[in-house]
PDB file of C-alpha atoms and ligand atoms in Angstrom:
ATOM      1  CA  UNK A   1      16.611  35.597 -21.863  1.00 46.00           C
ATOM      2  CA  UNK A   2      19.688  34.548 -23.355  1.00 52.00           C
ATOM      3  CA  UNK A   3      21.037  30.522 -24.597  1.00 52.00           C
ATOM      4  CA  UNK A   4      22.635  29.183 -21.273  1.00 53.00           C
ATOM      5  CA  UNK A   5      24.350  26.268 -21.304  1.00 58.00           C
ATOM      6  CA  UNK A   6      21.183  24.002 -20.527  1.00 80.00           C
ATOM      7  CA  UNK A   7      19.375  25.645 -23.542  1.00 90.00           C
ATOM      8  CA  UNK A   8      19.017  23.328 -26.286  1.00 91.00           C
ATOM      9  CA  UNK A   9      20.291  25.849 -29.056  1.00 96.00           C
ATOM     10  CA  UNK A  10      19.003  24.526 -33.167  1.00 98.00           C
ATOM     11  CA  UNK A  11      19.754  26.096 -36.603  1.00 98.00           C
ATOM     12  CA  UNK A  12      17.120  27.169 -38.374  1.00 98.00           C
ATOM     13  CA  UNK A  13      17.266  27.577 -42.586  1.00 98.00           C
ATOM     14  CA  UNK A  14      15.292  29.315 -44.769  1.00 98.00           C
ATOM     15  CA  UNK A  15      14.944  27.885 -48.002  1.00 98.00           C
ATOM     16  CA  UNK A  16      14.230  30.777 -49.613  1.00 98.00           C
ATOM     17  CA  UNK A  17      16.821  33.860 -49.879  1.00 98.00           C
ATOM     18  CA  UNK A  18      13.694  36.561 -50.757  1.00 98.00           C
ATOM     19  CA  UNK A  19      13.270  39.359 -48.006  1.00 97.00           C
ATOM     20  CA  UNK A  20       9.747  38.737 -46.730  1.00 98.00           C
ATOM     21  CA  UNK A  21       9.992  34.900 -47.342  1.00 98.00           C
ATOM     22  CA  UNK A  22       7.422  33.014 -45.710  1.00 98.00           C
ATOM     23  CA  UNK A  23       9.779  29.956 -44.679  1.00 98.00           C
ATOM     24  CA  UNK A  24      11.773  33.096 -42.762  1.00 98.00           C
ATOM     25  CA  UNK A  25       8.597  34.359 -40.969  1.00 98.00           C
ATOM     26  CA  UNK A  26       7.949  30.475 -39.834  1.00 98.00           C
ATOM     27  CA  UNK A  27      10.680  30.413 -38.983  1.00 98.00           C
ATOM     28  CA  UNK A  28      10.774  33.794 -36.709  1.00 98.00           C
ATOM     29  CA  UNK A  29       7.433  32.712 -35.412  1.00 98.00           C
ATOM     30  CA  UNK A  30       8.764  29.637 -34.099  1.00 98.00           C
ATOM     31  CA  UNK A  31      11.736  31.004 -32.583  1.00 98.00           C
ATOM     32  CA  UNK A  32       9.809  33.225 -30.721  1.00 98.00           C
ATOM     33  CA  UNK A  33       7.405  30.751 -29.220  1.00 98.00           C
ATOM     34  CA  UNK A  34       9.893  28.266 -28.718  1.00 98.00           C
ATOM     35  CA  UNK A  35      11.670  31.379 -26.194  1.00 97.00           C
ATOM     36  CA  UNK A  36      13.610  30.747 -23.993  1.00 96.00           C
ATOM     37  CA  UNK A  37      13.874  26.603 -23.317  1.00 96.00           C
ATOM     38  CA  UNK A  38      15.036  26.582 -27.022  1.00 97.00           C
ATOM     39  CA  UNK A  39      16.768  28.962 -28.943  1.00 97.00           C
ATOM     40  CA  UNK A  40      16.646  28.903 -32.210  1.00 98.00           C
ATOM     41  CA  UNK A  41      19.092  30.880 -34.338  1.00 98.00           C
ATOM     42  CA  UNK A  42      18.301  31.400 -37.901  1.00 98.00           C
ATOM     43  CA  UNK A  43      20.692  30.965 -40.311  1.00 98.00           C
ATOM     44  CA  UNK A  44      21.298  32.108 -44.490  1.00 97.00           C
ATOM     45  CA  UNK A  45      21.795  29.563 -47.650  1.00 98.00           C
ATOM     46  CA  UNK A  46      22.891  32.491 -49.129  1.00 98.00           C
ATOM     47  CA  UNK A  47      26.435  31.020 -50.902  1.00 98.00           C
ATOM     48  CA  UNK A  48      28.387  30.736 -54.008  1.00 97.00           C
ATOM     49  CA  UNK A  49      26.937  28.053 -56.244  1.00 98.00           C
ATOM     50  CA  UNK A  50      28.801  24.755 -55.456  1.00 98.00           C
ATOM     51  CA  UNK A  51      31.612  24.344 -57.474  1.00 96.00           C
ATOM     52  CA  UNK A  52      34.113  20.950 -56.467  1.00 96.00           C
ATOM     53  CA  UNK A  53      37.052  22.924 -57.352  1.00 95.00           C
ATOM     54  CA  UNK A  54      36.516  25.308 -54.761  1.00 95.00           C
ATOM     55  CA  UNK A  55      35.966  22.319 -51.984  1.00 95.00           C
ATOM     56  CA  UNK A  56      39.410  21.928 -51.174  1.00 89.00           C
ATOM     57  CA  UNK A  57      41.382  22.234 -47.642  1.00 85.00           C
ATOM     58  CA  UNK A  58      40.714  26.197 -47.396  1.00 88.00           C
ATOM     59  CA  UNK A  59      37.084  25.840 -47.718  1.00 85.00           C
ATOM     60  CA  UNK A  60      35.312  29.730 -48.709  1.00 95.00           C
ATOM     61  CA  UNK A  61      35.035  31.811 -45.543  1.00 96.00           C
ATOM     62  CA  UNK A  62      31.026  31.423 -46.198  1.00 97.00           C
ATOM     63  CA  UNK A  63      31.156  28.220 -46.746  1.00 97.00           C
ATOM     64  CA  UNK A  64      32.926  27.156 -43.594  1.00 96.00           C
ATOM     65  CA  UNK A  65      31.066  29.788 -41.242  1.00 97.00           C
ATOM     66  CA  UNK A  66      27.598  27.700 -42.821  1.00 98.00           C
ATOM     67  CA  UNK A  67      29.330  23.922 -42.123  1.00 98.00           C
ATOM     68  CA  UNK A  68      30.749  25.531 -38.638  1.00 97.00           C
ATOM     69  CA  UNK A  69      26.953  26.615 -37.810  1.00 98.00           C
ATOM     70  CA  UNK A  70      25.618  23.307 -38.562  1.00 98.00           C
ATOM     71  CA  UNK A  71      28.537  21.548 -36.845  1.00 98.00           C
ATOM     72  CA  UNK A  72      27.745  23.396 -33.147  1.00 97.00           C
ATOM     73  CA  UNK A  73      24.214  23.037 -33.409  1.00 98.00           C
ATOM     74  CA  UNK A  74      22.494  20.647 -31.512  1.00 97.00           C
ATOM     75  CA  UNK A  75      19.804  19.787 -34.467  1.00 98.00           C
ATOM     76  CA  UNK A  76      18.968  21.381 -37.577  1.00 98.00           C
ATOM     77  CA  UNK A  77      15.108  22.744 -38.798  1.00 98.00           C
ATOM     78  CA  UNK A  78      15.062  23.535 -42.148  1.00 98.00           C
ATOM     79  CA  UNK A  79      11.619  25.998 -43.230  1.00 98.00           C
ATOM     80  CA  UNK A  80      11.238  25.861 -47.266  1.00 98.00           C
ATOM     81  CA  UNK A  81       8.696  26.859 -50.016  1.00 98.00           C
ATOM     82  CA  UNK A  82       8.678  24.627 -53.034  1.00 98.00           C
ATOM     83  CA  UNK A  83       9.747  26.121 -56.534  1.00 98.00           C
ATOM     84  CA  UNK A  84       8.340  23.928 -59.931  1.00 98.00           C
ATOM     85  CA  UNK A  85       7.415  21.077 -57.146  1.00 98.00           C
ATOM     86  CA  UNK A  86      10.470  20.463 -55.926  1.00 98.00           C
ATOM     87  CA  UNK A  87      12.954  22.519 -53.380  1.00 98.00           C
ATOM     88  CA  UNK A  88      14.002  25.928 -54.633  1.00 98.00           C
ATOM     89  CA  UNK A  89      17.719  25.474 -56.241  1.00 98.00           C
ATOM     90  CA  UNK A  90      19.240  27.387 -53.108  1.00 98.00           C
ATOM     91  CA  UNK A  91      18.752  25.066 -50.781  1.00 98.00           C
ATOM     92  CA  UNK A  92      20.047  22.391 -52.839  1.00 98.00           C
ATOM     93  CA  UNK A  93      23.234  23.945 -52.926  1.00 98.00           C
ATOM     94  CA  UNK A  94      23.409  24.520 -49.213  1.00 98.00           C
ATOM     95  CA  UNK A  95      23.100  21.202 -48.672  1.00 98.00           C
ATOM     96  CA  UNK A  96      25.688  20.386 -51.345  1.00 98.00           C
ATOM     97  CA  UNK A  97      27.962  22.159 -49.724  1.00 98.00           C
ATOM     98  CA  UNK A  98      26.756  20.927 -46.193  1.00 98.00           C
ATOM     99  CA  UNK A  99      27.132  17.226 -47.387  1.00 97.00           C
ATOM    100  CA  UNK A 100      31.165  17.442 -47.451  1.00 96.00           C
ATOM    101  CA  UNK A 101      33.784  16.770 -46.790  1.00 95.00           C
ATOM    102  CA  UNK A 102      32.951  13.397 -47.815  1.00 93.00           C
ATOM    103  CA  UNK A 103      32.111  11.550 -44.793  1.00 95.00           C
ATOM    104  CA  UNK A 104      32.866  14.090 -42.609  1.00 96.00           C
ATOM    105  CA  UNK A 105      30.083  16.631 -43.004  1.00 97.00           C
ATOM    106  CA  UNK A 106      28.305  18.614 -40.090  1.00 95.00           C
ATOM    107  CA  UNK A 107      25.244  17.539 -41.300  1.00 97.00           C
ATOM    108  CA  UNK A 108      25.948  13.251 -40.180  1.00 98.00           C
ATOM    109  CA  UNK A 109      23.895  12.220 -37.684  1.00 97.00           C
ATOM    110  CA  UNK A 110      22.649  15.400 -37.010  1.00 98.00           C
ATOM    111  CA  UNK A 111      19.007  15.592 -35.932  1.00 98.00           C
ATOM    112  CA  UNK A 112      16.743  17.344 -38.821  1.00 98.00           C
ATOM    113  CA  UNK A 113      13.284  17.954 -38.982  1.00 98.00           C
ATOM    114  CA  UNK A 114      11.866  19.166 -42.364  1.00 98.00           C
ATOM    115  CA  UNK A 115       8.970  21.956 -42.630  1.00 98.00           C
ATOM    116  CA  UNK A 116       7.270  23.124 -45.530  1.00 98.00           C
ATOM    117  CA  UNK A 117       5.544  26.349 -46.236  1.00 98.00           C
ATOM    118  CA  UNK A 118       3.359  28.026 -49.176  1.00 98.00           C
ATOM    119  CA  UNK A 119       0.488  30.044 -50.150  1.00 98.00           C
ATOM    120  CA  UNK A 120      -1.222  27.426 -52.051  1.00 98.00           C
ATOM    121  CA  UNK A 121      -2.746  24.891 -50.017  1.00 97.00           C
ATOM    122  CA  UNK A 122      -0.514  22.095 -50.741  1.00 97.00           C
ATOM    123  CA  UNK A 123       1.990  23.443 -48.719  1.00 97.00           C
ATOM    124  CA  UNK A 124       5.258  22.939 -50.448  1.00 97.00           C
ATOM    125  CA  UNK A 125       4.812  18.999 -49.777  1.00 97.00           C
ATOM    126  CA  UNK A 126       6.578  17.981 -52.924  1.00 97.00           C
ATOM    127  CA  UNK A 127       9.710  19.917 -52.150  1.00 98.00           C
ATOM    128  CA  UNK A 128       9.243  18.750 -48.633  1.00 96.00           C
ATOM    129  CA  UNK A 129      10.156  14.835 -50.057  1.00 95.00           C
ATOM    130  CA  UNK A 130      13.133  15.776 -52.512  1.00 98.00           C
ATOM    131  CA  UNK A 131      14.840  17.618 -49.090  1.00 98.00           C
ATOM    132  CA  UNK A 132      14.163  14.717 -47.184  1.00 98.00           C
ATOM    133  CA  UNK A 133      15.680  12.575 -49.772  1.00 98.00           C
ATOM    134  CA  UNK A 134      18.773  14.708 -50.199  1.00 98.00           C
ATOM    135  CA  UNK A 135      19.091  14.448 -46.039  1.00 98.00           C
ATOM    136  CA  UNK A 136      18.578  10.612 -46.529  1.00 97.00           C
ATOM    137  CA  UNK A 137      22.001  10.650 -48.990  1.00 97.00           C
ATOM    138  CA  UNK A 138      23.699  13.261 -46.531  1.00 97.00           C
ATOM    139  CA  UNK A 139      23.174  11.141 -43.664  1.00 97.00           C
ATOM    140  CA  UNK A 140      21.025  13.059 -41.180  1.00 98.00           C
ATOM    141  CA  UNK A 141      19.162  12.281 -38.327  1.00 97.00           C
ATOM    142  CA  UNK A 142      15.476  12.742 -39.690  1.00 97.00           C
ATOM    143  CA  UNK A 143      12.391  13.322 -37.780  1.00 97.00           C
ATOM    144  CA  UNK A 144       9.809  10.931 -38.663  1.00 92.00           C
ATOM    145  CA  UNK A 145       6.496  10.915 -37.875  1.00 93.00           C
ATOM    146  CA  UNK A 146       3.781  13.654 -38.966  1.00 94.00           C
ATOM    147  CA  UNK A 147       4.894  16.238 -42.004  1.00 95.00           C
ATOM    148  CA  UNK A 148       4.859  19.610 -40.809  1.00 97.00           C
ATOM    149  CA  UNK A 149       3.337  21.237 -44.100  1.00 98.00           C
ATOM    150  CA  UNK A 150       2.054  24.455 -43.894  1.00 98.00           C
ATOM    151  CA  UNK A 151      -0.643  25.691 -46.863  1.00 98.00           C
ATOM    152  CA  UNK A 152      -2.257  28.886 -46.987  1.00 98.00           C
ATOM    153  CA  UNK A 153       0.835  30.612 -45.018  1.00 98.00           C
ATOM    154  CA  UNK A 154       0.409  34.097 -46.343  1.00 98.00           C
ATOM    155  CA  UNK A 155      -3.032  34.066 -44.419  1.00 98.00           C
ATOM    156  CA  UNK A 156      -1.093  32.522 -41.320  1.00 98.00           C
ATOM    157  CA  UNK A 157       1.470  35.251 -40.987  1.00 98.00           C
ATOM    158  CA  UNK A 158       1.377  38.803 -39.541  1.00 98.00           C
ATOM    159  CA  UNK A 159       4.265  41.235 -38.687  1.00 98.00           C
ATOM    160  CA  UNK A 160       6.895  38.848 -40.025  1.00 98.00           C
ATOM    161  CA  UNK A 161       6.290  35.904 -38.083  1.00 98.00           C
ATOM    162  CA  UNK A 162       4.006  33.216 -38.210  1.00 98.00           C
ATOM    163  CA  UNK A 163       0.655  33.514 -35.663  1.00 98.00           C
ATOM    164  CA  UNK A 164      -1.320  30.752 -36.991  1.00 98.00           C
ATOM    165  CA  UNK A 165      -2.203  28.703 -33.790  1.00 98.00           C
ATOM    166  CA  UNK A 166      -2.518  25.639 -35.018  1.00 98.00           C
ATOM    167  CA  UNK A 167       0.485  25.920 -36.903  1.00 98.00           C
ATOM    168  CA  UNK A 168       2.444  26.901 -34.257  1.00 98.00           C
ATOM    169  CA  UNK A 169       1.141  24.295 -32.205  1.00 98.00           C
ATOM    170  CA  UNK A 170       1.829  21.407 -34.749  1.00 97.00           C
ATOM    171  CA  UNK A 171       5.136  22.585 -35.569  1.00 98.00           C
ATOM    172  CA  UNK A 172       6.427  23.215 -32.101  1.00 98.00           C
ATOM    173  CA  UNK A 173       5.058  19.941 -30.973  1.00 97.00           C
ATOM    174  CA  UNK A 174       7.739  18.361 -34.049  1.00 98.00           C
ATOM    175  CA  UNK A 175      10.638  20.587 -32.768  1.00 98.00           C
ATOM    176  CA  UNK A 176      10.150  19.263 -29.332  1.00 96.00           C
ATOM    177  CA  UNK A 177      10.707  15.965 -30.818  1.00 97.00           C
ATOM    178  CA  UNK A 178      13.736  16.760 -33.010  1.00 97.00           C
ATOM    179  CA  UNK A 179      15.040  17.620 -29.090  1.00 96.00           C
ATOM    180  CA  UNK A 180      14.257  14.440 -27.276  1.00 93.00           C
ATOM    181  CA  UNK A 181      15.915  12.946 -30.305  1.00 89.00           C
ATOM    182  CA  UNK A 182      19.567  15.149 -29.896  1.00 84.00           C
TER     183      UNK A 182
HETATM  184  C1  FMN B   1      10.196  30.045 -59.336  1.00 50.62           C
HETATM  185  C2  FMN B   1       8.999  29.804 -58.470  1.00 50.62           C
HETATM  186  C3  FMN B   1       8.365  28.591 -58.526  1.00 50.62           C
HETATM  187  C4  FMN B   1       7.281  28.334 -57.678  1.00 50.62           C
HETATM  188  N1  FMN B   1       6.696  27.097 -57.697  1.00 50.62           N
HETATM  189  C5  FMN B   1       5.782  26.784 -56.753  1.00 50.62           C
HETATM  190  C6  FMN B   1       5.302  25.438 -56.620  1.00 50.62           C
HETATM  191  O1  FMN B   1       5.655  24.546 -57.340  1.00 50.62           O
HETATM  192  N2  FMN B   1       4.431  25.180 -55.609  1.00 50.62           N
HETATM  193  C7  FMN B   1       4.014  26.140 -54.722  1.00 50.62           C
HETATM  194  O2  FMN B   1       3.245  25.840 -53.821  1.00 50.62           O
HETATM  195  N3  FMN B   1       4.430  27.430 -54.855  1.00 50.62           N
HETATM  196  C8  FMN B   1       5.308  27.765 -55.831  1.00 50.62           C
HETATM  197  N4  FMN B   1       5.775  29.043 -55.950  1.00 50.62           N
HETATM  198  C9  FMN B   1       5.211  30.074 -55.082  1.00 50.62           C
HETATM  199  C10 FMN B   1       5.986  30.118 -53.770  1.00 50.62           C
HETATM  200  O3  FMN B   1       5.441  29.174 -52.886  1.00 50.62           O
HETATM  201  C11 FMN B   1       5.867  31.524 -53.180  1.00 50.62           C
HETATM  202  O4  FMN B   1       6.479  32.468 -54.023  1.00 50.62           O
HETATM  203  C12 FMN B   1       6.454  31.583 -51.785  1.00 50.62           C
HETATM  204  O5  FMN B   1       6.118  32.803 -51.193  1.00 50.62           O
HETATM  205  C13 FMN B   1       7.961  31.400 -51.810  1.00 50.62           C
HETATM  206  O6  FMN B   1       8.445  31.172 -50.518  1.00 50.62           O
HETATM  207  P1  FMN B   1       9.032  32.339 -49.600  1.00 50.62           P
HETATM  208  O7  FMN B   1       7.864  33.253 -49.290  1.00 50.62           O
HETATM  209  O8  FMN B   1       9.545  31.647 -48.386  1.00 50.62           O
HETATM  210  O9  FMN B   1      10.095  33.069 -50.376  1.00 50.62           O
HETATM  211  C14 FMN B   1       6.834  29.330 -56.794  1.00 50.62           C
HETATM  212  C15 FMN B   1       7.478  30.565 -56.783  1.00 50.62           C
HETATM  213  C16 FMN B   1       8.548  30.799 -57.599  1.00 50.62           C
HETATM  214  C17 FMN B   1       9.254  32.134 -57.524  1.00 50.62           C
END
């Protein structure tokens, strides 16, 4: 079944640009069990590193296709591993270049709910609070309430999508939330 215009329709990011990434396969597991009351589309942080000079009036055709994604979704869930502890370099530029124009950007107001994935049990938590802090400065709508961290995902994932029930079950219940929250 395809979006109608009832379906609640959210972005989904990766924060990780490798193939197989985990975050992507949460992210893919999701959207399927979420099917079809809420479509989520999954998106790229695959851009240019952010440079000011390029942030003028003709914004990069990338760059604008990302913001214009953001802008006509309804809420934003953003899936990411943790590199060093803290959130991979990628994703911090993404949401650079989501946080302008200066009081302007997509990304104000908009409903957000944060999700961390890794293979070691800790579950990417530590990038999990620098995103939420860079959300916090951007202005987004964030989910409260239980972190959705997910440890030991390379056990929880099969075919390219995550299959863990319990996962599934904890992080749907938070998406559900980001919706009642639109
Ligand atoms: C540069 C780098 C740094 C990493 N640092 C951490 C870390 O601090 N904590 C952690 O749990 N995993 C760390 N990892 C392992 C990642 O969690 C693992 O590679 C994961 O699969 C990356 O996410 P992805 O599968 O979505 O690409 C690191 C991996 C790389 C490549």
């Amino acid at each position: 079944m395809t979006a109608t215009a009832k379906t609640p329709t959210l972005l989904g990011l990766p924060g990780s640009l490798r193939r197989e990434s985990y975050a992507k396969a949460v992210l893919a597991g999701l959207q399927a069990e979420l099917a079809p009351a809420i479509h989520l589309e999954i998106g790229s942080i695959d851009l240019p590193l952010y440079n000011q000079d390029l942030d003028g009036h003709a914004p990069l055709p990338a760059v604008d296709a990302f913001r214009q994604a953001i802008a006509e979704a309804e809420a934003v869930v953003i899936v990411s591993p943790e590199y060093n502890y803290g959130m991979p370099g990628p994703l911090k530029n993404a949401l650079d270049w989501a946080s302008r124009p200066y009081g302007k950007a997509a990304l104000i107001g908009k409903p957000t709910l944060v999700i961390s994935s890794s293979p070691a049990f800790t579950g990417g938590v530590r990038a999990q609070e620098q995103i939420h802090g860079t959300l916090l400065a951007i202005g987004a709508k964030l989910l409260g309430g239980p972190q959705i961290v997910i440890g030991a995902v390379a056990d929880k994932v099969a075919d390219g999508k995550l299959v863990d029930r319990a996962s599934l079950d904890f992080a749907t219940a938070a998406v559900r939330r980001l919706v009642e929250i639109r």
